[in-house]
Amino acid sequence: MKMLGAGTWTDSAKKTPLYYSEDVLRRNAGNWVDNSHWSRHLGGVPRRVGEMIGRTTNPRFEDGHIVADIEYHALSQDSRDTIAMIEAGVANFVSVEHGGRERWNVGTKQYEAEELFFTGSATVNKGACQTCKIRENEETPAPEEPIIEEPEMDTVELEKTIAEQGNQLKELSAAVKALTDKLSEPNKELEARIDALEKEPVTKSQTDYAKELEAPPFVINTERGEMRMVGA
């Protein structure tokens, strides 16, 4: 939470503006005498112990502000009511209680804080520091990436699945080998038929058929009247 920011703020007690520089806030951020967190400021009236609704922890300087964590203990009705009011957006401001040394700046004509010590803080309707809000100054946690859990498989079932896949792989390998061997084998039947044809003797019918392809002889008359046989 932003507890006190750099700037000029008017406190509810003295009703006078006071300038807080970043340098002063940085140097005095951890100077806490009491870290009690209350449901109201002291205001000259002693507070009941039940009005202490939590505590301020881990004070530090960040981004021009004194920041800290406020832990509401929820042990009293006041603390539980304050938590409910914060969640409902009814109460949203925090205000620190502090003392220290101030000086008058002639040039700016205002008081400036030179040294600070803190005696506590309170949840209020509206504090002097306009940037010191609760809900608007909460740290937003980074979204967590979803963890995708894969379903677990029983060890026995897993081993059975691995064995089945191994057997299927062996069967597939054997089938591929058988097909490869079959394709690489020579066609013995075809080779036998070709070999038989090469060894078969030429028959008479085959010779006659071959001769029929030749032109037949024919007879012509010569000038002397003789018959003469002429072939192709």
Short mmCIF file of C-alpha atoms in Angstrom, two decimals:
data_model
loop_
_atom_site.label_atom_id
_atom_site.label_comp_id
_atom_site.label_asym_id
_atom_site.label_seq_id
_atom_site.Cartn_x
_atom_site.Cartn_y
_atom_site.Cartn_z
CA MET A 1 0.00 0.00 0.00
CA LYS A 2 1.11 3.58 -0.62
CA MET A 3 1.38 5.08 2.85
CA LEU A 4 2.79 8.53 2.05
CA GLY A 5 3.68 10.09 -1.29
CA ALA A 6 5.89 12.98 -2.34
CA GLY A 7 3.93 16.22 -2.57
CA THR A 8 2.26 18.88 -0.46
CA TRP A 9 -0.36 17.55 1.94
CA THR A 10 -2.40 19.17 4.70
CA ASP A 11 -2.56 17.09 7.88
CA SER A 12 -5.77 16.88 9.90
CA ALA A 13 -4.09 17.89 13.16
CA LYS A 14 -2.23 21.15 12.36
CA LYS A 15 -4.30 22.04 9.29
CA THR A 16 -1.18 23.46 7.61
CA PRO A 17 0.30 22.33 4.28
CA LEU A 18 3.58 20.42 4.48
CA TYR A 19 5.82 19.49 1.56
CA TYR A 20 7.32 15.99 1.49
CA SER A 21 10.21 15.55 -0.94
CA GLU A 22 11.18 12.20 -2.44
CA ASP A 23 14.61 12.49 -0.82
CA VAL A 24 13.11 12.87 2.66
CA LEU A 25 10.72 9.96 2.10
CA ARG A 26 13.55 7.77 0.81
CA ARG A 27 15.81 8.52 3.79
CA ASN A 28 13.09 7.99 6.42
CA ALA A 29 11.00 5.18 4.89
CA GLY A 30 12.08 2.65 7.52
CA ASN A 31 11.99 5.00 10.51
CA TRP A 32 8.96 3.53 12.33
CA VAL A 33 8.64 3.83 16.12
CA ASP A 34 5.35 1.90 16.22
CA ASN A 35 3.76 -0.15 13.43
CA SER A 36 0.24 -0.36 14.91
CA HIS A 37 -2.60 0.16 12.44
CA TRP A 38 -5.81 1.70 13.81
CA SER A 39 -9.42 2.23 12.83
CA ARG A 40 -9.02 5.98 13.53
CA HIS A 41 -6.39 8.60 14.32
CA LEU A 42 -5.70 9.55 17.93
CA GLY A 43 -7.36 12.99 17.69
CA GLY A 44 -6.62 13.84 21.31
CA VAL A 45 -8.89 11.07 22.58
CA PRO A 46 -7.29 7.88 23.89
CA ARG A 47 -8.05 4.87 21.68
CA ARG A 48 -9.43 1.56 22.85
CA VAL A 49 -7.22 -1.47 22.31
CA GLY A 50 -10.00 -2.92 20.15
CA GLU A 51 -9.47 -0.02 17.74
CA MET A 52 -6.06 -1.45 16.82
CA ILE A 53 -7.16 -3.48 13.79
CA GLY A 54 -3.80 -4.63 12.39
CA ARG A 55 -0.19 -3.69 11.81
CA THR A 56 2.06 -2.16 9.16
CA THR A 57 4.93 -4.32 7.93
CA ASN A 58 7.79 -4.17 5.44
CA PRO A 59 7.95 -0.35 4.99
CA ARG A 60 10.11 0.82 2.05
CA PHE A 61 10.46 3.54 -0.59
CA GLU A 62 9.15 2.84 -4.11
CA ASP A 63 8.11 5.07 -7.01
CA GLY A 64 8.01 8.33 -5.02
CA HIS A 65 6.10 6.78 -2.09
CA ILE A 66 6.68 5.14 1.24
CA VAL A 67 4.90 1.83 0.79
CA ALA A 68 4.15 -0.97 3.24
CA ASP A 69 1.97 -4.02 3.79
CA ILE A 70 -1.06 -3.72 6.07
CA GLU A 71 -2.11 -6.86 7.88
CA TYR A 72 -5.65 -6.76 9.35
CA HIS A 73 -5.78 -9.32 12.17
CA ALA A 74 -9.61 -9.82 12.13
CA LEU A 75 -9.52 -10.60 15.86
CA SER A 76 -11.92 -7.79 16.80
CA GLN A 77 -15.23 -6.68 15.40
CA ASP A 78 -13.65 -3.36 14.37
CA SER A 79 -11.03 -5.21 12.34
CA ARG A 80 -13.59 -7.48 10.69
CA ASP A 81 -15.86 -4.52 9.94
CA THR A 82 -12.96 -2.61 8.39
CA ILE A 83 -12.09 -5.58 6.17
CA ALA A 84 -15.72 -5.79 5.02
CA MET A 85 -15.83 -2.06 4.33
CA ILE A 86 -12.62 -2.21 2.29
CA GLU A 87 -13.93 -5.14 0.25
CA ALA A 88 -17.18 -3.23 -0.35
CA GLY A 89 -15.26 -0.12 -1.41
CA VAL A 90 -16.62 2.01 1.45
CA ALA A 91 -13.23 2.56 3.14
CA ASN A 92 -10.23 2.99 0.85
CA PHE A 93 -7.70 5.44 2.29
CA VAL A 94 -4.77 5.01 4.66
CA SER A 95 -3.04 7.75 6.61
CA VAL A 96 0.25 7.70 8.51
CA GLU A 97 0.88 9.24 11.92
CA HIS A 98 4.29 10.89 12.07
CA GLY A 99 6.46 13.50 13.75
CA GLY A 100 9.79 15.05 12.83
CA ARG A 101 11.62 18.24 11.99
CA GLU A 102 10.23 20.85 9.59
CA ARG A 103 11.61 24.08 8.11
CA TRP A 104 10.05 27.15 6.50
CA ASN A 105 10.99 27.65 2.85
CA VAL A 106 11.02 31.40 2.19
CA GLY A 107 11.02 30.97 -1.58
CA THR A 108 7.99 28.67 -1.77
CA LYS A 109 6.45 30.08 1.40
CA GLN A 110 5.57 26.65 2.79
CA TYR A 111 6.82 24.23 5.38
CA GLU A 112 8.97 21.34 4.24
CA ALA A 113 9.64 18.09 6.06
CA GLU A 114 13.34 17.56 6.84
CA GLU A 115 13.13 14.48 9.01
CA LEU A 116 10.32 11.98 9.70
CA PHE A 117 9.53 9.22 12.16
CA PHE A 118 6.30 7.23 12.08
CA THR A 119 4.20 6.29 15.10
CA GLY A 120 1.48 4.27 13.37
CA SER A 121 -1.18 4.47 10.68
CA ALA A 122 -4.94 4.25 10.27
CA THR A 123 -7.65 3.31 7.79
CA VAL A 124 -9.68 6.47 7.21
CA ASN A 125 -12.52 7.84 5.10
CA LYS A 126 -10.16 10.23 3.32
CA GLY A 127 -6.54 10.93 4.14
CA ALA A 128 -4.32 13.92 3.48
CA CYS A 129 -2.32 11.97 0.89
CA GLN A 130 -4.62 11.73 -2.14
CA THR A 131 -2.67 8.86 -3.73
CA CYS A 132 -2.58 6.68 -0.62
CA LYS A 133 -5.42 4.28 -1.41
CA ILE A 134 -5.86 0.63 -0.54
CA ARG A 135 -7.73 -1.13 -3.34
CA GLU A 136 -6.27 0.85 -6.25
CA ASN A 137 -2.72 0.30 -5.04
CA GLU A 138 -2.80 -3.43 -4.49
CA GLU A 139 -0.22 -5.43 -6.37
CA THR A 140 -1.82 -7.49 -9.09
CA PRO A 141 -0.25 -10.94 -9.15
CA ALA A 142 0.94 -12.16 -12.51
CA PRO A 143 -1.45 -14.71 -14.00
CA GLU A 144 -0.26 -18.23 -13.51
CA GLU A 145 0.08 -20.41 -16.55
CA PRO A 146 -2.29 -23.35 -16.41
CA ILE A 147 -0.64 -26.64 -15.61
CA ILE A 148 -1.85 -29.33 -17.96
CA GLU A 149 -1.60 -32.68 -16.28
CA GLU A 150 -1.46 -35.68 -18.54
CA PRO A 151 -3.51 -38.66 -17.38
CA GLU A 152 -1.45 -41.19 -15.53
CA MET A 153 -1.32 -44.76 -16.82
CA ASP A 154 -0.98 -47.80 -14.61
CA THR A 155 2.48 -49.36 -14.82
CA VAL A 156 1.15 -52.83 -15.73
CA GLU A 157 -1.13 -51.37 -18.40
CA LEU A 158 1.74 -49.30 -19.77
CA GLU A 159 4.02 -52.35 -20.03
CA LYS A 160 1.25 -54.31 -21.76
CA THR A 161 0.73 -51.52 -24.29
CA ILE A 162 4.47 -51.34 -25.03
CA ALA A 163 4.62 -55.15 -25.54
CA GLU A 164 1.63 -55.09 -27.92
CA GLN A 165 3.17 -52.31 -29.95
CA GLY A 166 6.45 -54.27 -30.12
CA ASN A 167 4.65 -57.36 -31.45
CA GLN A 168 2.80 -55.30 -34.05
CA LEU A 169 6.09 -53.82 -35.20
CA LYS A 170 7.64 -57.31 -35.57
CA GLU A 171 4.66 -58.55 -37.60
CA LEU A 172 4.86 -55.53 -39.87
CA SER A 173 8.59 -56.05 -40.41
CA ALA A 174 8.04 -59.73 -41.29
CA ALA A 175 5.30 -58.84 -43.80
CA VAL A 176 7.52 -56.26 -45.48
CA LYS A 177 10.38 -58.79 -45.73
CA ALA A 178 8.11 -61.46 -47.24
CA LEU A 179 6.82 -59.05 -49.86
CA THR A 180 10.34 -57.93 -50.72
CA ASP A 181 11.54 -61.54 -51.09
CA LYS A 182 8.59 -62.39 -53.32
CA LEU A 183 9.23 -59.46 -55.62
CA SER A 184 12.94 -60.30 -55.89
CA GLU A 185 12.38 -64.02 -56.75
CA PRO A 186 12.66 -64.86 -60.55
CA ASN A 187 9.50 -66.14 -62.22
CA LYS A 188 10.47 -69.81 -62.47
CA GLU A 189 7.41 -70.80 -64.46
CA LEU A 190 8.08 -68.18 -67.13
CA GLU A 191 11.74 -69.16 -67.34
CA ALA A 192 10.78 -72.82 -67.78
CA ARG A 193 8.43 -72.04 -70.66
CA ILE A 194 11.02 -69.93 -72.44
CA ASP A 195 13.63 -72.68 -72.01
CA ALA A 196 11.23 -75.29 -73.44
CA LEU A 197 10.50 -73.16 -76.49
CA GLU A 198 14.18 -72.71 -77.18
CA LYS A 199 14.79 -76.47 -77.07
CA GLU A 200 11.74 -77.46 -79.16
CA PRO A 201 12.81 -78.73 -82.72
CA VAL A 202 11.45 -77.10 -85.86
CA THR A 203 8.61 -79.23 -87.30
CA LYS A 204 7.60 -79.78 -90.91
CA SER A 205 4.49 -77.68 -90.58
CA GLN A 206 6.65 -74.82 -89.37
CA THR A 207 8.89 -75.21 -92.49
CA ASP A 208 5.94 -75.35 -94.86
CA TYR A 209 4.49 -72.26 -93.31
CA ALA A 210 7.76 -70.53 -93.86
CA LYS A 211 7.78 -71.48 -97.54
CA GLU A 212 4.29 -70.19 -98.08
CA LEU A 213 5.66 -66.79 -97.48
CA GLU A 214 7.71 -67.13 -100.66
CA ALA A 215 6.30 -66.34 -104.15
CA PRO A 216 5.24 -69.59 -106.03
CA PRO A 217 6.96 -70.52 -109.27
CA PHE A 218 5.11 -69.84 -112.59
CA VAL A 219 5.41 -71.01 -116.26
CA ILE A 220 6.06 -68.81 -119.29
CA ASN A 221 6.29 -69.55 -123.00
CA THR A 222 9.55 -68.89 -124.76
CA GLU A 223 9.87 -67.79 -128.38
CA ARG A 224 10.75 -71.32 -129.42
CA GLY A 225 7.61 -72.62 -127.94
CA GLU A 226 9.32 -74.26 -125.02
CA MET A 227 7.83 -74.29 -121.58
CA ARG A 228 10.09 -72.84 -118.93
CA MET A 229 9.69 -72.90 -115.09
CA VAL A 230 10.51 -69.63 -113.46
CA GLY A 231 10.70 -69.09 -109.74
CA ALA A 232 10.58 -66.08 -107.60
#
